[in-house]
JSON list of C-alpha atoms in Angstrom, two decimals:
[
{"chain": "D", "resi": 17, "resn": "UNK", "atom": "CA", "xyz": [-35.49, -19.09, 42.37]},
{"chain": "D", "resi": 18, "resn": "UNK", "atom": "CA", "xyz": [-35.58, -21.33, 39.30]},
{"chain": "D", "resi": 19, "resn": "UNK", "atom": "CA", "xyz": [-37.95, -18.97, 37.46]},
{"chain": "D", "resi": 20, "resn": "UNK", "atom": "CA", "xyz": [-35.75, -16.01, 38.36]},
{"chain": "D", "resi": 21, "resn": "UNK", "atom": "CA", "xyz": [-32.62, -17.71, 36.98]},
{"chain": "D", "resi": 22, "resn": "UNK", "atom": "CA", "xyz": [-34.47, -18.83, 33.83]},
{"chain": "D", "resi": 23, "resn": "UNK", "atom": "CA", "xyz": [-35.83, -15.31, 33.28]},
{"chain": "D", "resi": 24, "resn": "UNK", "atom": "CA", "xyz": [-32.33, -13.84, 33.76]},
{"chain": "D", "resi": 25, "resn": "UNK", "atom": "CA", "xyz": [-30.78, -16.28, 31.25]},
{"chain": "D", "resi": 26, "resn": "UNK", "atom": "CA", "xyz": [-33.59, -15.66, 28.75]},
{"chain": "D", "resi": 27, "resn": "UNK", "atom": "CA", "xyz": [-33.20, -11.88, 29.12]},
{"chain": "D", "resi": 28, "resn": "UNK", "atom": "CA", "xyz": [-29.41, -12.10, 28.74]},
{"chain": "D", "resi": 29, "resn": "UNK", "atom": "CA", "xyz": [-29.74, -14.17, 25.54]},
{"chain": "D", "resi": 30, "resn": "UNK", "atom": "CA", "xyz": [-32.29, -11.76, 24.07]},
{"chain": "D", "resi": 31, "resn": "UNK", "atom": "CA", "xyz": [-30.12, -8.73, 24.94]},
{"chain": "D", "resi": 32, "resn": "UNK", "atom": "CA", "xyz": [-26.99, -10.37, 23.50]},
{"chain": "D", "resi": 33, "resn": "UNK", "atom": "CA", "xyz": [-28.83, -11.25, 20.27]},
{"chain": "D", "resi": 34, "resn": "UNK", "atom": "CA", "xyz": [-30.20, -7.71, 20.03]},
{"chain": "D", "resi": 35, "resn": "UNK", "atom": "CA", "xyz": [-26.78, -6.11, 20.55]},
{"chain": "D", "resi": 36, "resn": "UNK", "atom": "CA", "xyz": [-25.18, -8.47, 17.99]},
{"chain": "D", "resi": 37, "resn": "UNK", "atom": "CA", "xyz": [-27.92, -7.59, 15.52]},
{"chain": "D", "resi": 38, "resn": "UNK", "atom": "CA", "xyz": [-27.43, -3.85, 16.03]},
{"chain": "D", "resi": 39, "resn": "UNK", "atom": "CA", "xyz": [-23.68, -4.21, 15.43]},
{"chain": "D", "resi": 40, "resn": "UNK", "atom": "CA", "xyz": [-24.35, -5.58, 11.94]},
{"chain": "D", "resi": 41, "resn": "UNK", "atom": "CA", "xyz": [-26.84, -2.92, 10.81]},
{"chain": "D", "resi": 42, "resn": "UNK", "atom": "CA", "xyz": [-25.59, -1.54, 7.51]},
{"chain": "D", "resi": 43, "resn": "UNK", "atom": "CA", "xyz": [-22.75, -4.07, 7.20]},
{"chain": "D", "resi": 44, "resn": "UNK", "atom": "CA", "xyz": [-23.16, -5.68, 3.82]},
{"chain": "D", "resi": 45, "resn": "UNK", "atom": "CA", "xyz": [-19.91, -7.61, 3.45]},
{"chain": "D", "resi": 46, "resn": "UNK", "atom": "CA", "xyz": [-20.30, -10.15, 0.66]},
{"chain": "D", "resi": 47, "resn": "UNK", "atom": "CA", "xyz": [-23.15, -8.18, -0.99]},
{"chain": "D", "resi": 48, "resn": "UNK", "atom": "CA", "xyz": [-23.20, -9.17, -4.67]},
{"chain": "D", "resi": 49, "resn": "UNK", "atom": "CA", "xyz": [-26.25, -7.89, -6.53]},
{"chain": "D", "resi": 50, "resn": "UNK", "atom": "CA", "xyz": [-27.24, -8.93, -10.04]},
{"chain": "D", "resi": 51, "resn": "UNK", "atom": "CA", "xyz": [-26.26, -6.18, -12.46]},
{"chain": "D", "resi": 52, "resn": "UNK", "atom": "CA", "xyz": [-28.24, -5.14, -15.59]},
{"chain": "D", "resi": 53, "resn": "UNK", "atom": "CA", "xyz": [-25.27, -6.13, -17.77]},
{"chain": "D", "resi": 54, "resn": "UNK", "atom": "CA", "xyz": [-23.03, -9.10, -17.03]},
{"chain": "D", "resi": 55, "resn": "UNK", "atom": "CA", "xyz": [-19.75, -7.26, -16.57]},
{"chain": "D", "resi": 56, "resn": "UNK", "atom": "CA", "xyz": [-16.61, -9.14, -15.56]},
{"chain": "D", "resi": 57, "resn": "UNK", "atom": "CA", "xyz": [-13.95, -7.27, -13.60]},
{"chain": "D", "resi": 58, "resn": "UNK", "atom": "CA", "xyz": [-11.86, -10.45, -13.87]},
{"chain": "D", "resi": 59, "resn": "UNK", "atom": "CA", "xyz": [-11.68, -9.95, -17.65]},
{"chain": "D", "resi": 60, "resn": "UNK", "atom": "CA", "xyz": [-11.36, -6.16, -17.72]},
{"chain": "D", "resi": 61, "resn": "UNK", "atom": "CA", "xyz": [-9.17, -5.44, -14.66]},
{"chain": "D", "resi": 62, "resn": "UNK", "atom": "CA", "xyz": [-7.53, -8.87, -14.49]},
{"chain": "D", "resi": 63, "resn": "UNK", "atom": "CA", "xyz": [-6.96, -10.32, -17.95]},
{"chain": "D", "resi": 64, "resn": "UNK", "atom": "CA", "xyz": [-6.67, -7.00, -19.83]},
{"chain": "D", "resi": 65, "resn": "UNK", "atom": "CA", "xyz": [-5.20, -5.07, -16.87]},
{"chain": "D", "resi": 66, "resn": "UNK", "atom": "CA", "xyz": [-7.37, -1.99, -17.39]},
{"chain": "D", "resi": 67, "resn": "UNK", "atom": "CA", "xyz": [-6.64, 0.47, -14.58]},
{"chain": "D", "resi": 68, "resn": "UNK", "atom": "CA", "xyz": [-9.56, 1.12, -12.20]},
{"chain": "D", "resi": 69, "resn": "UNK", "atom": "CA", "xyz": [-9.13, 4.86, -12.82]},
{"chain": "D", "resi": 70, "resn": "UNK", "atom": "CA", "xyz": [-9.91, 4.47, -16.54]},
{"chain": "D", "resi": 71, "resn": "UNK", "atom": "CA", "xyz": [-13.54, 3.54, -15.88]},
{"chain": "D", "resi": 72, "resn": "UNK", "atom": "CA", "xyz": [-14.00, 5.03, -12.41]},
{"chain": "D", "resi": 73, "resn": "UNK", "atom": "CA", "xyz": [-12.81, 8.48, -13.50]},
{"chain": "D", "resi": 74, "resn": "UNK", "atom": "CA", "xyz": [-13.71, 10.39, -10.33]},
{"chain": "D", "resi": 75, "resn": "UNK", "atom": "CA", "xyz": [-11.54, 8.41, -7.94]},
{"chain": "D", "resi": 76, "resn": "UNK", "atom": "CA", "xyz": [-8.55, 10.81, -8.06]},
{"chain": "D", "resi": 77, "resn": "UNK", "atom": "CA", "xyz": [-10.45, 14.08, -8.39]},
{"chain": "D", "resi": 78, "resn": "UNK", "atom": "CA", "xyz": [-13.66, 13.93, -6.39]},
{"chain": "D", "resi": 79, "resn": "UNK", "atom": "CA", "xyz": [-15.45, 12.50, -3.38]},
{"chain": "D", "resi": 80, "resn": "UNK", "atom": "CA", "xyz": [-16.97, 9.71, -5.47]},
{"chain": "D", "resi": 81, "resn": "UNK", "atom": "CA", "xyz": [-15.27, 7.18, -7.73]},
{"chain": "D", "resi": 82, "resn": "UNK", "atom": "CA", "xyz": [-18.41, 7.23, -9.92]},
{"chain": "D", "resi": 83, "resn": "UNK", "atom": "CA", "xyz": [-20.10, 4.41, -11.76]},
{"chain": "D", "resi": 84, "resn": "UNK", "atom": "CA", "xyz": [-18.95, 4.43, -15.41]},
{"chain": "D", "resi": 85, "resn": "UNK", "atom": "CA", "xyz": [-21.26, 5.74, -18.11]},
{"chain": "D", "resi": 86, "resn": "UNK", "atom": "CA", "xyz": [-22.03, 3.80, -21.28]},
{"chain": "D", "resi": 87, "resn": "UNK", "atom": "CA", "xyz": [-19.75, 6.19, -23.18]},
{"chain": "D", "resi": 88, "resn": "UNK", "atom": "CA", "xyz": [-16.72, 4.87, -21.29]},
{"chain": "D", "resi": 89, "resn": "UNK", "atom": "CA", "xyz": [-17.69, 1.32, -22.29]},
{"chain": "D", "resi": 90, "resn": "UNK", "atom": "CA", "xyz": [-18.06, 2.44, -25.90]},
{"chain": "D", "resi": 91, "resn": "UNK", "atom": "CA", "xyz": [-14.46, 3.69, -26.00]},
{"chain": "D", "resi": 92, "resn": "UNK", "atom": "CA", "xyz": [-13.51, 0.04, -26.53]},
{"chain": "D", "resi": 93, "resn": "UNK", "atom": "CA", "xyz": [-16.73, -1.68, -27.47]},
{"chain": "D", "resi": 94, "resn": "UNK", "atom": "CA", "xyz": [-17.32, 0.20, -30.70]},
{"chain": "D", "resi": 95, "resn": "UNK", "atom": "CA", "xyz": [-14.72, -2.23, -32.08]},
{"chain": "D", "resi": 96, "resn": "UNK", "atom": "CA", "xyz": [-14.45, -5.11, -29.58]},
{"chain": "D", "resi": 97, "resn": "UNK", "atom": "CA", "xyz": [-17.10, -7.86, -29.15]},
{"chain": "D", "resi": 98, "resn": "UNK", "atom": "CA", "xyz": [-19.71, -5.75, -30.91]},
{"chain": "D", "resi": 99, "resn": "UNK", "atom": "CA", "xyz": [-22.00, -8.75, -31.51]},
{"chain": "D", "resi": 100, "resn": "UNK", "atom": "CA", "xyz": [-22.15, -9.84, -27.87]},
{"chain": "D", "resi": 101, "resn": "UNK", "atom": "CA", "xyz": [-25.62, -9.88, -26.29]},
{"chain": "D", "resi": 102, "resn": "UNK", "atom": "CA", "xyz": [-24.33, -7.96, -23.26]},
{"chain": "D", "resi": 103, "resn": "UNK", "atom": "CA", "xyz": [-22.56, -5.33, -25.41]},
{"chain": "D", "resi": 104, "resn": "UNK", "atom": "CA", "xyz": [-25.78, -4.83, -27.37]},
{"chain": "D", "resi": 105, "resn": "UNK", "atom": "CA", "xyz": [-27.36, -3.69, -24.09]},
{"chain": "D", "resi": 106, "resn": "UNK", "atom": "CA", "xyz": [-24.75, -0.92, -23.95]},
{"chain": "D", "resi": 107, "resn": "UNK", "atom": "CA", "xyz": [-25.52, 0.06, -27.56]},
{"chain": "D", "resi": 108, "resn": "UNK", "atom": "CA", "xyz": [-29.24, 0.21, -26.69]},
{"chain": "D", "resi": 109, "resn": "UNK", "atom": "CA", "xyz": [-28.54, 2.52, -23.73]},
{"chain": "D", "resi": 110, "resn": "UNK", "atom": "CA", "xyz": [-26.43, 4.82, -25.91]},
{"chain": "D", "resi": 111, "resn": "UNK", "atom": "CA", "xyz": [-29.01, 4.89, -28.73]},
{"chain": "D", "resi": 112, "resn": "UNK", "atom": "CA", "xyz": [-31.84, 5.70, -26.30]},
{"chain": "D", "resi": 113, "resn": "UNK", "atom": "CA", "xyz": [-29.60, 8.13, -24.40]},
{"chain": "D", "resi": 114, "resn": "UNK", "atom": "CA", "xyz": [-30.45, 6.51, -21.06]},
{"chain": "D", "resi": 115, "resn": "UNK", "atom": "CA", "xyz": [-27.99, 5.55, -18.33]},
{"chain": "D", "resi": 116, "resn": "UNK", "atom": "CA", "xyz": [-27.30, 1.93, -17.51]},
{"chain": "D", "resi": 117, "resn": "UNK", "atom": "CA", "xyz": [-28.90, 1.33, -14.13]},
{"chain": "D", "resi": 118, "resn": "UNK", "atom": "CA", "xyz": [-25.96, -0.31, -12.36]},
{"chain": "D", "resi": 119, "resn": "UNK", "atom": "CA", "xyz": [-26.65, -1.43, -8.80]},
{"chain": "D", "resi": 120, "resn": "UNK", "atom": "CA", "xyz": [-24.28, 0.22, -6.31]},
{"chain": "D", "resi": 121, "resn": "UNK", "atom": "CA", "xyz": [-22.33, -2.33, -4.30]},
{"chain": "D", "resi": 122, "resn": "UNK", "atom": "CA", "xyz": [-20.26, -0.31, -1.81]},
{"chain": "D", "resi": 123, "resn": "UNK", "atom": "CA", "xyz": [-22.66, 1.79, 0.24]},
{"chain": "D", "resi": 124, "resn": "UNK", "atom": "CA", "xyz": [-22.02, 3.83, 3.34]},
{"chain": "D", "resi": 125, "resn": "UNK", "atom": "CA", "xyz": [-24.78, 5.26, 5.51]},
{"chain": "D", "resi": 126, "resn": "UNK", "atom": "CA", "xyz": [-25.79, 8.84, 4.74]},
{"chain": "D", "resi": 127, "resn": "UNK", "atom": "CA", "xyz": [-24.37, 9.97, 8.08]},
{"chain": "D", "resi": 128, "resn": "UNK", "atom": "CA", "xyz": [-20.84, 8.98, 7.04]},
{"chain": "D", "resi": 129, "resn": "UNK", "atom": "CA", "xyz": [-18.58, 11.11, 4.85]},
{"chain": "D", "resi": 130, "resn": "UNK", "atom": "CA", "xyz": [-16.01, 9.35, 2.68]},
{"chain": "D", "resi": 131, "resn": "UNK", "atom": "CA", "xyz": [-13.79, 11.04, 0.12]},
{"chain": "D", "resi": 132, "resn": "UNK", "atom": "CA", "xyz": [-12.09, 8.82, -2.49]},
{"chain": "D", "resi": 133, "resn": "UNK", "atom": "CA", "xyz": [-9.63, 11.56, -3.53]},
{"chain": "D", "resi": 134, "resn": "UNK", "atom": "CA", "xyz": [-8.47, 12.05, 0.05]},
{"chain": "D", "resi": 135, "resn": "UNK", "atom": "CA", "xyz": [-7.80, 8.34, 0.52]},
{"chain": "D", "resi": 136, "resn": "UNK", "atom": "CA", "xyz": [-6.34, 7.59, -2.93]},
{"chain": "D", "resi": 137, "resn": "UNK", "atom": "CA", "xyz": [-4.35, 10.76, -3.65]},
{"chain": "D", "resi": 138, "resn": "UNK", "atom": "CA", "xyz": [-3.40, 12.08, -0.22]},
{"chain": "D", "resi": 139, "resn": "UNK", "atom": "CA", "xyz": [-3.43, 8.73, 1.56]},
{"chain": "D", "resi": 140, "resn": "UNK", "atom": "CA", "xyz": [-1.85, 6.78, -1.28]},
{"chain": "D", "resi": 141, "resn": "UNK", "atom": "CA", "xyz": [-4.18, 3.82, -0.79]},
{"chain": "D", "resi": 142, "resn": "UNK", "atom": "CA", "xyz": [-4.71, 1.32, -3.57]},
{"chain": "D", "resi": 143, "resn": "UNK", "atom": "CA", "xyz": [-8.23, 0.33, -4.60]},
{"chain": "D", "resi": 144, "resn": "UNK", "atom": "CA", "xyz": [-7.57, -3.21, -3.29]},
{"chain": "D", "resi": 145, "resn": "UNK", "atom": "CA", "xyz": [-7.19, -1.91, 0.29]},
{"chain": "D", "resi": 146, "resn": "UNK", "atom": "CA", "xyz": [-10.98, -1.51, 0.54]},
{"chain": "D", "resi": 147, "resn": "UNK", "atom": "CA", "xyz": [-12.37, -3.28, -2.52]},
{"chain": "D", "resi": 148, "resn": "UNK", "atom": "CA", "xyz": [-10.26, -6.43, -2.36]},
{"chain": "D", "resi": 149, "resn": "UNK", "atom": "CA", "xyz": [-8.88, -8.38, -5.34]},
{"chain": "D", "resi": 150, "resn": "UNK", "atom": "CA", "xyz": [-11.35, -6.95, -7.87]},
{"chain": "D", "resi": 151, "resn": "UNK", "atom": "CA", "xyz": [-9.19, -8.18, -10.74]},
{"chain": "D", "resi": 152, "resn": "UNK", "atom": "CA", "xyz": [-10.03, -11.74, -9.63]},
{"chain": "D", "resi": 153, "resn": "UNK", "atom": "CA", "xyz": [-13.80, -11.15, -9.28]},
{"chain": "D", "resi": 154, "resn": "UNK", "atom": "CA", "xyz": [-15.99, -12.17, -12.17]},
{"chain": "D", "resi": 155, "resn": "UNK", "atom": "CA", "xyz": [-18.88, -10.47, -10.38]},
{"chain": "D", "resi": 156, "resn": "UNK", "atom": "CA", "xyz": [-17.86, -7.79, -7.87]},
{"chain": "D", "resi": 157, "resn": "UNK", "atom": "CA", "xyz": [-18.96, -8.12, -4.27]},
{"chain": "D", "resi": 158, "resn": "UNK", "atom": "CA", "xyz": [-18.36, -6.02, -1.17]},
{"chain": "D", "resi": 159, "resn": "UNK", "atom": "CA", "xyz": [-15.04, -7.36, 0.08]},
{"chain": "D", "resi": 160, "resn": "UNK", "atom": "CA", "xyz": [-14.60, -5.42, 3.33]},
{"chain": "D", "resi": 161, "resn": "UNK", "atom": "CA", "xyz": [-17.25, -4.78, 5.99]},
{"chain": "D", "resi": 162, "resn": "UNK", "atom": "CA", "xyz": [-16.90, -0.98, 5.61]},
{"chain": "D", "resi": 163, "resn": "UNK", "atom": "CA", "xyz": [-18.06, -0.66, 9.20]},
{"chain": "D", "resi": 164, "resn": "UNK", "atom": "CA", "xyz": [-17.02, 2.18, 11.49]},
{"chain": "D", "resi": 165, "resn": "UNK", "atom": "CA", "xyz": [-14.78, -0.17, 13.48]},
{"chain": "D", "resi": 166, "resn": "UNK", "atom": "CA", "xyz": [-13.07, -1.36, 10.30]},
{"chain": "D", "resi": 167, "resn": "UNK", "atom": "CA", "xyz": [-12.36, 2.25, 9.25]},
{"chain": "D", "resi": 168, "resn": "UNK", "atom": "CA", "xyz": [-11.12, 3.22, 12.71]},
{"chain": "D", "resi": 169, "resn": "UNK", "atom": "CA", "xyz": [-8.72, 0.27, 12.77]},
{"chain": "D", "resi": 170, "resn": "UNK", "atom": "CA", "xyz": [-7.38, 1.36, 9.39]},
{"chain": "D", "resi": 171, "resn": "UNK", "atom": "CA", "xyz": [-6.86, 4.92, 10.69]},
{"chain": "D", "resi": 172, "resn": "UNK", "atom": "CA", "xyz": [-5.03, 3.54, 13.73]},
{"chain": "D", "resi": 173, "resn": "UNK", "atom": "CA", "xyz": [-2.74, 1.31, 11.65]},
{"chain": "D", "resi": 174, "resn": "UNK", "atom": "CA", "xyz": [-2.12, 3.24, 8.43]},
{"chain": "D", "resi": 175, "resn": "UNK", "atom": "CA", "xyz": [1.12, 5.16, 8.49]},
{"chain": "D", "resi": 176, "resn": "UNK", "atom": "CA", "xyz": [1.18, 8.71, 7.17]},
{"chain": "D", "resi": 177, "resn": "UNK", "atom": "CA", "xyz": [3.68, 9.53, 4.44]},
{"chain": "D", "resi": 178, "resn": "UNK", "atom": "CA", "xyz": [6.89, 10.70, 6.11]},
{"chain": "D", "resi": 179, "resn": "UNK", "atom": "CA", "xyz": [7.02, 13.83, 3.91]},
{"chain": "D", "resi": 180, "resn": "UNK", "atom": "CA", "xyz": [3.62, 14.92, 5.28]},
{"chain": "D", "resi": 181, "resn": "UNK", "atom": "CA", "xyz": [4.59, 14.83, 8.93]},
{"chain": "D", "resi": 182, "resn": "UNK", "atom": "CA", "xyz": [7.92, 16.49, 8.18]},
{"chain": "D", "resi": 183, "resn": "UNK", "atom": "CA", "xyz": [6.00, 19.21, 6.34]},
{"chain": "D", "resi": 184, "resn": "UNK", "atom": "CA", "xyz": [3.86, 19.63, 9.47]},
{"chain": "D", "resi": 185, "resn": "UNK", "atom": "CA", "xyz": [7.07, 20.07, 11.44]},
{"chain": "D", "resi": 186, "resn": "UNK", "atom": "CA", "xyz": [6.16, 17.31, 13.87]},
{"chain": "D", "resi": 187, "resn": "UNK", "atom": "CA", "xyz": [7.95, 14.13, 14.75]},
{"chain": "D", "resi": 188, "resn": "UNK", "atom": "CA", "xyz": [5.05, 12.64, 16.72]},
{"chain": "D", "resi": 189, "resn": "UNK", "atom": "CA", "xyz": [2.91, 11.97, 13.62]},
{"chain": "D", "resi": 190, "resn": "UNK", "atom": "CA", "xyz": [3.05, 8.42, 12.37]},
{"chain": "D", "resi": 191, "resn": "UNK", "atom": "CA", "xyz": [-0.50, 7.21, 11.71]},
{"chain": "D", "resi": 192, "resn": "UNK", "atom": "CA", "xyz": [-3.73, 8.75, 10.44]},
{"chain": "D", "resi": 193, "resn": "UNK", "atom": "CA", "xyz": [-4.90, 8.73, 14.07]},
{"chain": "D", "resi": 194, "resn": "UNK", "atom": "CA", "xyz": [-2.06, 11.15, 14.92]},
{"chain": "D", "resi": 195, "resn": "UNK", "atom": "CA", "xyz": [-3.38, 13.77, 12.48]},
{"chain": "D", "resi": 196, "resn": "UNK", "atom": "CA", "xyz": [-6.95, 13.68, 13.77]},
{"chain": "D", "resi": 197, "resn": "UNK", "atom": "CA", "xyz": [-8.14, 10.61, 11.85]},
{"chain": "D", "resi": 198, "resn": "UNK", "atom": "CA", "xyz": [-10.28, 9.48, 14.79]},
{"chain": "D", "resi": 199, "resn": "UNK", "atom": "CA", "xyz": [-12.09, 12.81, 15.28]},
{"chain": "D", "resi": 200, "resn": "UNK", "atom": "CA", "xyz": [-15.81, 12.15, 14.87]},
{"chain": "D", "resi": 201, "resn": "UNK", "atom": "CA", "xyz": [-16.34, 15.22, 12.68]},
{"chain": "D", "resi": 202, "resn": "UNK", "atom": "CA", "xyz": [-13.87, 13.95, 10.06]},
{"chain": "D", "resi": 203, "resn": "UNK", "atom": "CA", "xyz": [-16.34, 11.30, 8.92]},
{"chain": "D", "resi": 204, "resn": "UNK", "atom": "CA", "xyz": [-19.66, 12.38, 10.43]},
{"chain": "D", "resi": 205, "resn": "UNK", "atom": "CA", "xyz": [-21.42, 15.63, 9.73]}
]
């Protein structure tokens, strides 16, 4: 009897640990890789109040927000801090005509579809909803878990613009969930 109870407890602990481990697969909250150039969002987005859309040009017009090219950096840095060691790395990339190999921070699994334009333009979400207080981050890290459960909770809680559901001619639409935001095929293909 004792061995049976001990085996049951051991099996339960192993199963619980395995399930907990599977629930965190792909969740990289807090991920903060070292970048090839020391770039401070705290200075650019915080101190100088540069709009996210200036550097991440695709956010309002495509699926991806895009990682800025060296040319975007050079719009300012042809005249500002030109002698900085980090800025010289940008000059080198431009002279050699090679992209800066930034390390992507916010990753979703390949099986998930996410469209920045849909969330920012149609949904009216601010960058901070998912990316956190970037203007306070010297080095950017993944603020939110970006897990399926986190997204589903957002779709359940986020209210749809009143004009949209009036345009649909329905009075039962209030959240993203009400317009099919929990349908599997919306995010998985």
